[in-house]
XYZ file of C-alpha atoms in Angstrom:
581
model
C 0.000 0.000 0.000
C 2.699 2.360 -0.698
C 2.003 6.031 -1.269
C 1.830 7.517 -4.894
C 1.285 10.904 -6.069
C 0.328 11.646 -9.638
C 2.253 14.267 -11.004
C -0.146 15.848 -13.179
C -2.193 18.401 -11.258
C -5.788 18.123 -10.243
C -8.620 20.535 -11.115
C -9.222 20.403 -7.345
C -5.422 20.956 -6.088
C -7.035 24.353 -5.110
C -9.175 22.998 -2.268
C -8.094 23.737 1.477
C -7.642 20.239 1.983
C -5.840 19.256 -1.149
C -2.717 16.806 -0.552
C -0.899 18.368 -3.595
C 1.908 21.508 -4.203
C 3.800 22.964 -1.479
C 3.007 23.233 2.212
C 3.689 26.289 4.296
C 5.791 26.290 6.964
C 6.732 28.834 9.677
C 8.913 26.810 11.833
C 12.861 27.077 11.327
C 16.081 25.526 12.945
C 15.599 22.942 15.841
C 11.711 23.499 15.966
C 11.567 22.372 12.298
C 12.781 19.333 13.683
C 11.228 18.852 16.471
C 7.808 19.104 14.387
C 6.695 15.610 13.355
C 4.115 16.905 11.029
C 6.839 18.704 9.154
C 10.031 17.394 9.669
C 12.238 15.102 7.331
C 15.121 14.594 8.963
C 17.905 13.433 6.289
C 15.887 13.815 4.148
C 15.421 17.730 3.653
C 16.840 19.080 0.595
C 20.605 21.065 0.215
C 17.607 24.298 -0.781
C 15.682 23.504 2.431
C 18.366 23.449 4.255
C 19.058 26.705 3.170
C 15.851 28.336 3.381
C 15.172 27.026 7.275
C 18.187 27.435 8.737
C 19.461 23.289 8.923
C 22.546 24.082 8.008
C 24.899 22.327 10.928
C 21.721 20.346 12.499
C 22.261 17.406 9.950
C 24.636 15.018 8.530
C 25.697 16.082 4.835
C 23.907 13.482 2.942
C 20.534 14.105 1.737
C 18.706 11.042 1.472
C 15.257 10.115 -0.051
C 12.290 8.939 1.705
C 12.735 5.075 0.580
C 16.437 5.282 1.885
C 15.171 6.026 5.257
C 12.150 4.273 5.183
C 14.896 0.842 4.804
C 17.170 2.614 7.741
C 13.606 2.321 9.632
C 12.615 -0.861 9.141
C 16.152 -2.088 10.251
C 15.847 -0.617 13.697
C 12.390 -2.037 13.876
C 13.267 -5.303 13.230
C 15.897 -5.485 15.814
C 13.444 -4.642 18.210
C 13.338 -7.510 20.816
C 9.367 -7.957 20.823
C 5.847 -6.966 19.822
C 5.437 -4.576 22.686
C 8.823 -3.184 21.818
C 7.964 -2.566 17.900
C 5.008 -0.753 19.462
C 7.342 1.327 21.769
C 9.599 2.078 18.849
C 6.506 3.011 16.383
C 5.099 5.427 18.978
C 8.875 6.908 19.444
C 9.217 7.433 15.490
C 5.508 8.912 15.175
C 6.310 11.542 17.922
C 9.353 12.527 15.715
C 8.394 12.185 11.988
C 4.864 11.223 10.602
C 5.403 11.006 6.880
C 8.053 8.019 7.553
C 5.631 6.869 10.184
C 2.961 6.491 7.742
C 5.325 5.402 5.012
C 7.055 2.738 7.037
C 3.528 1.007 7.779
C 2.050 1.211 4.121
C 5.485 -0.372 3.227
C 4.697 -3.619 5.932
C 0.946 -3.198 6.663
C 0.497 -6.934 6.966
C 3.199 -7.258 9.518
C 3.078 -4.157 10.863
C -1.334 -3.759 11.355
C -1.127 -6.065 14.568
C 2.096 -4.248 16.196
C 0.105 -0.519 16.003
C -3.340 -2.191 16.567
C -4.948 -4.750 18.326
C -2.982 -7.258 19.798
C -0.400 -5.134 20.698
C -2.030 -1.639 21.060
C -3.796 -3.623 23.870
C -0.688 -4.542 26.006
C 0.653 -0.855 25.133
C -2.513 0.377 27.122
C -2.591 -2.011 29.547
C 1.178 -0.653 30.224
C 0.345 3.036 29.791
C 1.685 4.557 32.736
C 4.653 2.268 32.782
C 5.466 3.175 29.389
C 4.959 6.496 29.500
C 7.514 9.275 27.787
C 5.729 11.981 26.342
C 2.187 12.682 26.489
C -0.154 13.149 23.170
C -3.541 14.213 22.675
C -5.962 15.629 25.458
C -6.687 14.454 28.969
C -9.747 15.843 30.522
C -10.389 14.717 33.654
C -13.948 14.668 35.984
C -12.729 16.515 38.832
C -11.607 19.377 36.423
C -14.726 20.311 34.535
C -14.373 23.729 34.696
C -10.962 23.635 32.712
C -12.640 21.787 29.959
C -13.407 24.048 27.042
C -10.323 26.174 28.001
C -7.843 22.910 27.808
C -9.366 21.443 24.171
C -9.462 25.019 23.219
C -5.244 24.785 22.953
C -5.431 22.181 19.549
C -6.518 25.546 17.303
C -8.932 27.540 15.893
C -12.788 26.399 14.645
C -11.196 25.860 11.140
C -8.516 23.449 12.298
C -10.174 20.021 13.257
C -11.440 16.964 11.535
C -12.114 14.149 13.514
C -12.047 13.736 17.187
C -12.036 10.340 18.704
C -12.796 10.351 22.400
C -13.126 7.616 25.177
C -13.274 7.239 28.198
C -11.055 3.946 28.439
C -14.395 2.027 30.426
C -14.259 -0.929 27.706
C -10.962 -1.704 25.708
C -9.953 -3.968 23.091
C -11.796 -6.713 25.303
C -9.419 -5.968 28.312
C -11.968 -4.012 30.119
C -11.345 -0.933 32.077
C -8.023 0.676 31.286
C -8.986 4.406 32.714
C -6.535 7.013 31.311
C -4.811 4.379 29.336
C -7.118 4.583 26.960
C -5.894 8.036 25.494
C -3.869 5.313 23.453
C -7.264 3.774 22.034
C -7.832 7.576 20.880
C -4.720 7.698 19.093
C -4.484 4.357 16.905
C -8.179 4.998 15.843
C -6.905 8.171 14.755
C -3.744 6.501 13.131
C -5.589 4.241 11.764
C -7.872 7.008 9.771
C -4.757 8.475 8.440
C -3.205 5.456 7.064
C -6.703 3.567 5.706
C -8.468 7.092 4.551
C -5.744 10.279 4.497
C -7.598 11.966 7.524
C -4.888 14.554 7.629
C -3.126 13.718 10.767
C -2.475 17.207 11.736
C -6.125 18.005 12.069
C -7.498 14.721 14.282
C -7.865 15.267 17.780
C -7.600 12.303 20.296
C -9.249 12.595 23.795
C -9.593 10.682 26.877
C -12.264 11.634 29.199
C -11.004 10.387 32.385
C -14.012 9.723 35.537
C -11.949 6.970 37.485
C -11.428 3.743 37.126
C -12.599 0.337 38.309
C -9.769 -1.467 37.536
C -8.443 -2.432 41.174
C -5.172 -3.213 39.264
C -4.534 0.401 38.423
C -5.815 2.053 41.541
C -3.511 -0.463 43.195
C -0.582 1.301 41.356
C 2.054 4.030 42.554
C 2.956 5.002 38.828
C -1.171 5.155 37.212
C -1.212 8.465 35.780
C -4.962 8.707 35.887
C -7.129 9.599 38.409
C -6.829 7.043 41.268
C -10.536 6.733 42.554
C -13.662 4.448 41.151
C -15.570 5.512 38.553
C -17.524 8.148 38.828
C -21.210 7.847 37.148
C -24.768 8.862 36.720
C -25.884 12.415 36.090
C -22.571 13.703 37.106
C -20.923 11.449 34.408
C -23.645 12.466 32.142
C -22.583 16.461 32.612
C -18.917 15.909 32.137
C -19.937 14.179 29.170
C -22.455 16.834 28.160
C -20.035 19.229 28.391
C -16.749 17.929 26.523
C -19.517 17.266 23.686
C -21.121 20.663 23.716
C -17.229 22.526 24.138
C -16.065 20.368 21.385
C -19.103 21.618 18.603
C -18.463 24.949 20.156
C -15.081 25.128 19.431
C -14.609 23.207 16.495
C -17.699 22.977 14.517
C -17.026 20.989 11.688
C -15.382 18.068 13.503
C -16.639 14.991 13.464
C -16.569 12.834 17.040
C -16.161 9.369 17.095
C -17.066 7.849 19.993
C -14.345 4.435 21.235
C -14.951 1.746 23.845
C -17.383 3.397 26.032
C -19.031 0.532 28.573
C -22.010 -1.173 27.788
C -24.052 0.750 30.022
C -23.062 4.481 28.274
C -21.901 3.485 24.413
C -25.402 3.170 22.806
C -27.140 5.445 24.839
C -24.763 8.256 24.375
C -24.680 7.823 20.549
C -28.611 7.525 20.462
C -28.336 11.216 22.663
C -26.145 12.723 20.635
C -26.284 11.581 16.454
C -30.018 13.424 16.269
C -28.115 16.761 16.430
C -24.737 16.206 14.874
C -22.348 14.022 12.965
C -21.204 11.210 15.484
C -20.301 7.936 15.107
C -19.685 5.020 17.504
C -17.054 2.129 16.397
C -17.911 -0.221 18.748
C -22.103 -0.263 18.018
C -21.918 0.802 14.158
C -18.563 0.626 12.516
C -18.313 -3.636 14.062
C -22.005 -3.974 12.754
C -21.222 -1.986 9.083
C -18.269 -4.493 8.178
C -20.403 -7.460 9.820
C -23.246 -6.822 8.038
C -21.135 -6.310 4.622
C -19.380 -9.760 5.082
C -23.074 -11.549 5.496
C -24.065 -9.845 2.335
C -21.395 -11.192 0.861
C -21.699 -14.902 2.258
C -25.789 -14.720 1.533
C -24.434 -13.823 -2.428
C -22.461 -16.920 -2.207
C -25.336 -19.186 -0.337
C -27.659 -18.121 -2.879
C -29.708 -17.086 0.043
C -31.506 -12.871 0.547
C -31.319 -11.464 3.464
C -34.715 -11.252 4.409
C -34.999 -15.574 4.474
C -31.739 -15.358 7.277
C -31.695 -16.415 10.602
C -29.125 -15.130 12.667
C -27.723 -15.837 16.043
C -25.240 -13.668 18.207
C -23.808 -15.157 21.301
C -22.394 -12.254 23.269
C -25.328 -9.622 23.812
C -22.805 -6.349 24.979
C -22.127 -3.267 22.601
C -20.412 -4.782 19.630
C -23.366 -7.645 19.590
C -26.200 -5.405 19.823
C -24.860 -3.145 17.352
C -24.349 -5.588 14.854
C -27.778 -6.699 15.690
C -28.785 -3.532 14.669
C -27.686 -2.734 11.700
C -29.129 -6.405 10.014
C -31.536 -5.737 11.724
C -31.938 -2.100 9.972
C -30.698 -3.423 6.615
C -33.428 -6.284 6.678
C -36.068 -3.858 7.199
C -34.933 -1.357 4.428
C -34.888 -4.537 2.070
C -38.154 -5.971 2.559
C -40.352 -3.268 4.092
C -41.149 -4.715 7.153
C -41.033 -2.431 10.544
C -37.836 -2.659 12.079
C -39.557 -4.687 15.159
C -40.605 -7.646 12.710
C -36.861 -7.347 11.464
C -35.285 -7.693 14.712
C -37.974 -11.153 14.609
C -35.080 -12.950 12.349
C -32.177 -12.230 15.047
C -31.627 -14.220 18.322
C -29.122 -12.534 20.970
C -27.794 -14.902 23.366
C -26.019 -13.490 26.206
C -24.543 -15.245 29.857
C -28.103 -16.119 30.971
C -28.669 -17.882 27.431
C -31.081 -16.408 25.671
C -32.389 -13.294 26.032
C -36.161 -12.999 26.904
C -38.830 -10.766 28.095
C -39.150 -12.068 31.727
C -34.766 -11.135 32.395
C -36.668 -7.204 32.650
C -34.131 -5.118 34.514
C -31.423 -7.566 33.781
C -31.663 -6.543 30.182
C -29.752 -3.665 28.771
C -30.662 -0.705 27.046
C -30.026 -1.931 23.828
C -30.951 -5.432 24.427
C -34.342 -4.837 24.951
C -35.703 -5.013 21.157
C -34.139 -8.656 20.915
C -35.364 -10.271 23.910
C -37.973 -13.186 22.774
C -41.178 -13.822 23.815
C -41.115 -16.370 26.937
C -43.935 -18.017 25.258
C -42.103 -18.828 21.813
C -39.961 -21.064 24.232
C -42.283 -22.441 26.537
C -41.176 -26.200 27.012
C -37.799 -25.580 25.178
C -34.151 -25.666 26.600
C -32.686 -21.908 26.254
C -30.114 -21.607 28.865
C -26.782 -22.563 26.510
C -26.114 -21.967 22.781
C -26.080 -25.489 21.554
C -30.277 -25.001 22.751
C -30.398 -22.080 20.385
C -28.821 -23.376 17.816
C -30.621 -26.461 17.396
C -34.252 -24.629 17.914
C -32.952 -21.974 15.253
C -30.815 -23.714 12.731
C -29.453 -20.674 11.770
C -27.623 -19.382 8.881
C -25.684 -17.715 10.516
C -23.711 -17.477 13.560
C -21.926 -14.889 14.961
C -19.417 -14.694 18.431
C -18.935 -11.090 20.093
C -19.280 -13.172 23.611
C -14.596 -13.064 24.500
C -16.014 -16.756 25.362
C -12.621 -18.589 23.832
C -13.727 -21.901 21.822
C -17.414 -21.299 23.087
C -18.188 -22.703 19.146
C -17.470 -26.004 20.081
C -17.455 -28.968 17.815
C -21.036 -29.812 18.690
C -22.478 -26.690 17.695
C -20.707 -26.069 14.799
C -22.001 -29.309 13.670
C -25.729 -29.027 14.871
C -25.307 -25.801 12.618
C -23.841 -27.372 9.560
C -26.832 -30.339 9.485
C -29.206 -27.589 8.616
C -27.705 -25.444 5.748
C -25.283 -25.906 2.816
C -23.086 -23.165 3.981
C -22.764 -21.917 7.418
C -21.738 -18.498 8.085
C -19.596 -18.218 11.286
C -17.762 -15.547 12.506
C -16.102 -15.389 15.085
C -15.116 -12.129 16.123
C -13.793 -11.668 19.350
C -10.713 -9.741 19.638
C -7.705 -10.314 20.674
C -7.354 -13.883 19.173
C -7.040 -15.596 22.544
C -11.098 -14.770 22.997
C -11.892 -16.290 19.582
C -14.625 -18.274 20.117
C -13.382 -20.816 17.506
C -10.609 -21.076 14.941
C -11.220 -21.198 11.144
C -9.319 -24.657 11.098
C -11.620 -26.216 13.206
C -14.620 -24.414 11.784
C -13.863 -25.732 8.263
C -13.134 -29.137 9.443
C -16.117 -29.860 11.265
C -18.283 -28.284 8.011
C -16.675 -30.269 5.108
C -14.769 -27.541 4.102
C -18.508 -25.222 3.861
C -18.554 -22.766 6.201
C -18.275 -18.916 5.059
C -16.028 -17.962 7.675
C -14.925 -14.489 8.548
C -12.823 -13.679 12.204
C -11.913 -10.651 14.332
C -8.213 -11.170 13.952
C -5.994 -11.762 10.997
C -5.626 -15.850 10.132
C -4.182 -17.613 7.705
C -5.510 -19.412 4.766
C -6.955 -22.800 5.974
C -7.271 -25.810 3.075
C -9.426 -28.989 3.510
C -9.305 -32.119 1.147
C -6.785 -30.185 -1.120
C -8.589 -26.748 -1.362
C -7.211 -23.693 -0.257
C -9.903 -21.482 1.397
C -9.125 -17.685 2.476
C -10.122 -15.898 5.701
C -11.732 -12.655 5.407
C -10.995 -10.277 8.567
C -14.161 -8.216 9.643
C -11.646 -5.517 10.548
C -13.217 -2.290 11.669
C -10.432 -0.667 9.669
C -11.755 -0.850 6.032
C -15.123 0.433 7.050
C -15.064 3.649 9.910
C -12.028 5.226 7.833
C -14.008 5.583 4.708
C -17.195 6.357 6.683
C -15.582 9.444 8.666
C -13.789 10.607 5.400
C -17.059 11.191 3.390
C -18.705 12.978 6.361
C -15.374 15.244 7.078
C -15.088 16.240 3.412
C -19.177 16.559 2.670
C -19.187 18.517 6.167
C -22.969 16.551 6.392
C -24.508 18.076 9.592
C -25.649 14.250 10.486
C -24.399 10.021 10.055
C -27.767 9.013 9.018
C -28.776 5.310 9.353
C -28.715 5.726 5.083
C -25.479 6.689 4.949
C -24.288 3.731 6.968
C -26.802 1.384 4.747
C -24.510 2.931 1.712
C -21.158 2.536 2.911
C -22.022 -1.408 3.770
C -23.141 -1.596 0.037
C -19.802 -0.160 -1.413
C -18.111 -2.661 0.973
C -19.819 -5.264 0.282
C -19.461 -4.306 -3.517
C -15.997 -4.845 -3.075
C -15.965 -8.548 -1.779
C -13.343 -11.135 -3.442
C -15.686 -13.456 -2.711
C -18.381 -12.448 -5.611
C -15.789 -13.397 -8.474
C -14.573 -16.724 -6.145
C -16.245 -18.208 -3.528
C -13.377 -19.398 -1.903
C -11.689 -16.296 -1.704
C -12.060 -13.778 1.556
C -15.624 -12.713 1.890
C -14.195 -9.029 2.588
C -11.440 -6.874 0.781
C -7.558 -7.653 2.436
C -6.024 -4.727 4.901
C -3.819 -4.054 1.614
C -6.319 -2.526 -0.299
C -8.005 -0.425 2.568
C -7.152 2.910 0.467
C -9.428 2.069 -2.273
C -11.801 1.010 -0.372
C -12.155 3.824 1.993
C -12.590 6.111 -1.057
C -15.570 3.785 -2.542
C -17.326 3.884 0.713
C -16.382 7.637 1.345
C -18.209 8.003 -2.026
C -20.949 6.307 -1.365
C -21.571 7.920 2.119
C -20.814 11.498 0.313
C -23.651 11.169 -2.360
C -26.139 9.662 0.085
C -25.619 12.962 2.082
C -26.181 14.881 -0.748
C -29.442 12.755 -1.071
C -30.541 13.640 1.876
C -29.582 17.156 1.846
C -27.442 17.035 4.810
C -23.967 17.889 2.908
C -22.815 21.502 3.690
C -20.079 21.386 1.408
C -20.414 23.422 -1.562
C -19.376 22.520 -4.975
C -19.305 18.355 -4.883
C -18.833 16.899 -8.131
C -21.889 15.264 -8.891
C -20.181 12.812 -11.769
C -18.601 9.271 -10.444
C -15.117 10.164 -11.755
C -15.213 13.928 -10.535
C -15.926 12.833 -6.995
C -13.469 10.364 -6.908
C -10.787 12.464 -8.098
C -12.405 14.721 -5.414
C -11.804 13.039 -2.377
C -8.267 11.694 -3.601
C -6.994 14.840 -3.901
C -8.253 16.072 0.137
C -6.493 12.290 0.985
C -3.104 12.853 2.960
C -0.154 10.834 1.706
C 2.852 9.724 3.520
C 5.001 11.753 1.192
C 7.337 14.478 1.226
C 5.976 17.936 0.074
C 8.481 20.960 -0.736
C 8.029 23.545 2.168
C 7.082 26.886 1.362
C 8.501 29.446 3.965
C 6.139 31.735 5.289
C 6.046 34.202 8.615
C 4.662 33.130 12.017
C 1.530 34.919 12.762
């Protein structure tokens, strides 16, 4: 996925955003170089040099961008583990982002699971052990009277993008990780740079810090955080209220992403807020967008529509409901039905088995819609999966539960004596909580199953044939989705939007041309698919009237060439001197 740059100008190189021509640059000497957005170390130019005063702060060679990217990869290598790449990643981003960027596109495969999930997840768990230089902004509970004066100090209302804020209550399945999770902030946001060009210089990463429960890290002398339990109810709901309402005051065409909130606050906050302005939740919509597009893609190769599926989901918290919700939300736009007869075709199952009317107060907020009638299951086992699944036979079957090898062999099997091609993912994350692996999955189905997993896997063969492992990586969906609502500016992420950026995923599926190929685009190709979906999401808005951009190309190719040109690339642009203001 290596950065290229056509040399022949674009109509639109004239936009504010456009990735083309010279940058301006008011920093000289040592604070050149201590600017990661604009330094190039070795790499600056003998005129550069010149011009901003380098002259004595470099060696004599001038080297090109692929000459250090190899350098780079070098030291990385050496590195002694995973946790150690990460260390030396987050060292090299802090000092220069184009080789950053450039060094990942260059090794995405190896390289995805050393900035993200796995490792990202020890880095957090080790946050205040690790800890060198702090990035992004910490807002803190006890504090809220500092908080529109402290995010005021990342610029002006023209300078931000995206923000991505948490408040570190539910990580990467590890749970409560308090003001760790400022890291969670900062991959998301790395990871719409390198899968969408968010310019990097205007994202925003925050944590919102109210405690923790994590008896581990109040337990510990060097936790940076706040060293007290959580703090919740309304005045949770305040400090939230008012990092939300600071953050549209103060930059008003940003876009917040909301990251790992708990169960308790992640869909309630986004159903508060995404009435009024252009949110977006990972964790409820972006896991159900790229779910949703991978069963689209298995029901192509099934021969079977979506409105005929049965679906199960065995683990009931955020990412399960919000998967739930957006089948549920695509199988009522399909057929017409009301988006209660939808939810009719899903069954959630959760620790108490499944969920039914008579749990009442044990059931979540966002449960609620998808608890069955007791009466549908009068006289029937419902307490464990393997009941479900042999009541349902359903086509498909999907893990969100961190249960590892809850898909056991009997299950998988009661599944696979019911329909020609299973669809099983299991998506727990990190690959320890799988619920099952693809070898065993294919084994126990002949060689049938549709299978699609949380974590990267390898290829898996059976009787000879080589069958390939789509990843329903968040990645090649939220990137694309918060690009065409940044560059659109649409004042809302309508539930059609979303519906439009599953089709262009889906759209994109190896598995349409071969069944036995990955039911969802590779990692590698993420670029190209974030601008199809950004494309997608951009004209829906327009559809809908809620793009406040002016001037979007209305032809295919025109908007295409559009958003590629507002895309940031990890390359080096010529630096235009101008005055500090």
């Amino acid at each position: 996925m290596a950065a290229t740059r056509d040399t022949q100008k674009s109509k639109f190189a004239h936009l504010p955003l456009s990735s083309s021509g010279p940058e301006k640059c008011s920093y000289t000497g040592v604070d050149l170089l201590k600017s990661p957005h604009f330094n190039k170390g070795s790499a600056f130019s003998a005129e550069e040099r010149s011009t901003f005063n380098l002259h004595g702060r470099l060696p004599a060679n001038v080297q090109t961008l692929e000459e250090q990217v190899t350098r780079a990869y070098q030291q990385y290598s050496s590195c002694r583990d995973a946790l150690a790449k990460n260390t030396f990643m987050t060292s090299m981003k802090e000092q220069n982002e184009v080789l950053y960027y450039r060094l990942i596109q260059d090794h995405l495969k190896e390289m995805f699971s050393i900035i993200y999930t796995p490792t990202e997840g020890d880095a957090i768990q080790n946050f205040s052990r690790l800890f060198r230089q702090p990035e992004g902004c910490f807002l803190n509970i006890l504090d809220k009277g500092r908080v529109e004066k402290d995010l005021a100090k990342w610029g002006s209302a023209d300078d931000i993008d995206y923000i991505v804020v948490t408040d570190g209550e539910e990580i990467l399945g590890i749970g409560d990780q308090g003001a760790g999770g400022i890291l969670i902030s900062i991959a998301k946001l790395v990871l719409t740079t390198l899968c969408a060009g968010i310019h990097p210089d205007r994202t925003l990463p925050v944590v919102l810090d109210c405690g923790t429960d994590n008896h581990d890290l109040l337990n510990d002398d060097l936790y940076l955080g706040l060293r007290r339990p959580r703090i919740r109810g309304k005045e949770y709901d305040e400090f939230v209220d008012l990092f939300v309402q600071s953050a549209r005051k103060l930059y008003p065409k940003a876009y917040i992403h909301f990251e790992d909130f708990g169960l308790l606050n992640a869909r309630r906050l986004l159903d508060k807020y995404r009435a009024n302005m252009a949110c977006f939740n990972d964790d409820v919509q972006g896991t159900g967008c790229v779910t949703l597009a991978a069963i689209m893609a298995g029901l192509h190769v099934s021969n079977l529509k979506l409105i005929d599926m049965r679906l199960v989901i065995f683990g009931s918290g955020t990412a399960g409901t919000g998967i739930a919700d957006q089948i549920r939300d695509a199988i009522a736009a399909e057929s017409g039905k009301s988006k209660e007869d939808a939810a009719k075709q899903i069954w959630c199952v959760d620790k108490p088995g499944l969920l039914v009317k008579s749990l009442g107060d044990k059931l979540q907020h966002a449960q609620v819609e998808y608890a069955r009638d007791d009466k549908e299951w009068e006289g029937k086992e419902h307490g464990d999966l393997l009941s479900v699944v042999k009541e349902v036979k359903p086509h498909v079957l999907i893990g969100t539960s961190t249960k590892p090898k809850a898909f056991t062999e009997e299950i998988v099997k009661e599944m696979a004596k019911h329909v020609d091609r299973p669809i099983i993912f299991p998506l727990s994350n990190p690959t320890r909580l799988h619920e099952a692996d693809p070898k065993d999955l294919n084994e126990w189905t002949d060689g049938k199953a549709l299978i699609a997993t949380g974590s990267p896997f390898p290829p898996v063969e059976h009787k000879g044939k080589k069958q390939e492992i789509a990843e329903a990586n968040n990645s090649v969906t939220f990137p694309g989705i918060g690009l065409g609502a940044i560059l659109c500016r649409s004042r809302l992420l309508s539930d059609k939007m979303l519906v439009a950026a599953v089709k262009a995923l889906a759209s994109l599926s190896p598995a349409l041309k071969d069944p036995d190929l990955a039911l969802l685009p590779d990692v590698t190709d993420v670029r190209n698919v974030s601008v199809h979906i950004a494309k997608a999401v951009i004209k829906q808005a327009v559809e809908e009237e809620l793009a406040e951009e002016k001037d979007i190309p209305s032809d295919d190719e025109e908007l295409e060439e559009w958003i590629k040109e507002q895309m940031w690339q990890a390359t080096y642009r010529p630096l235009e001197k101008v005055d500090k203001k």
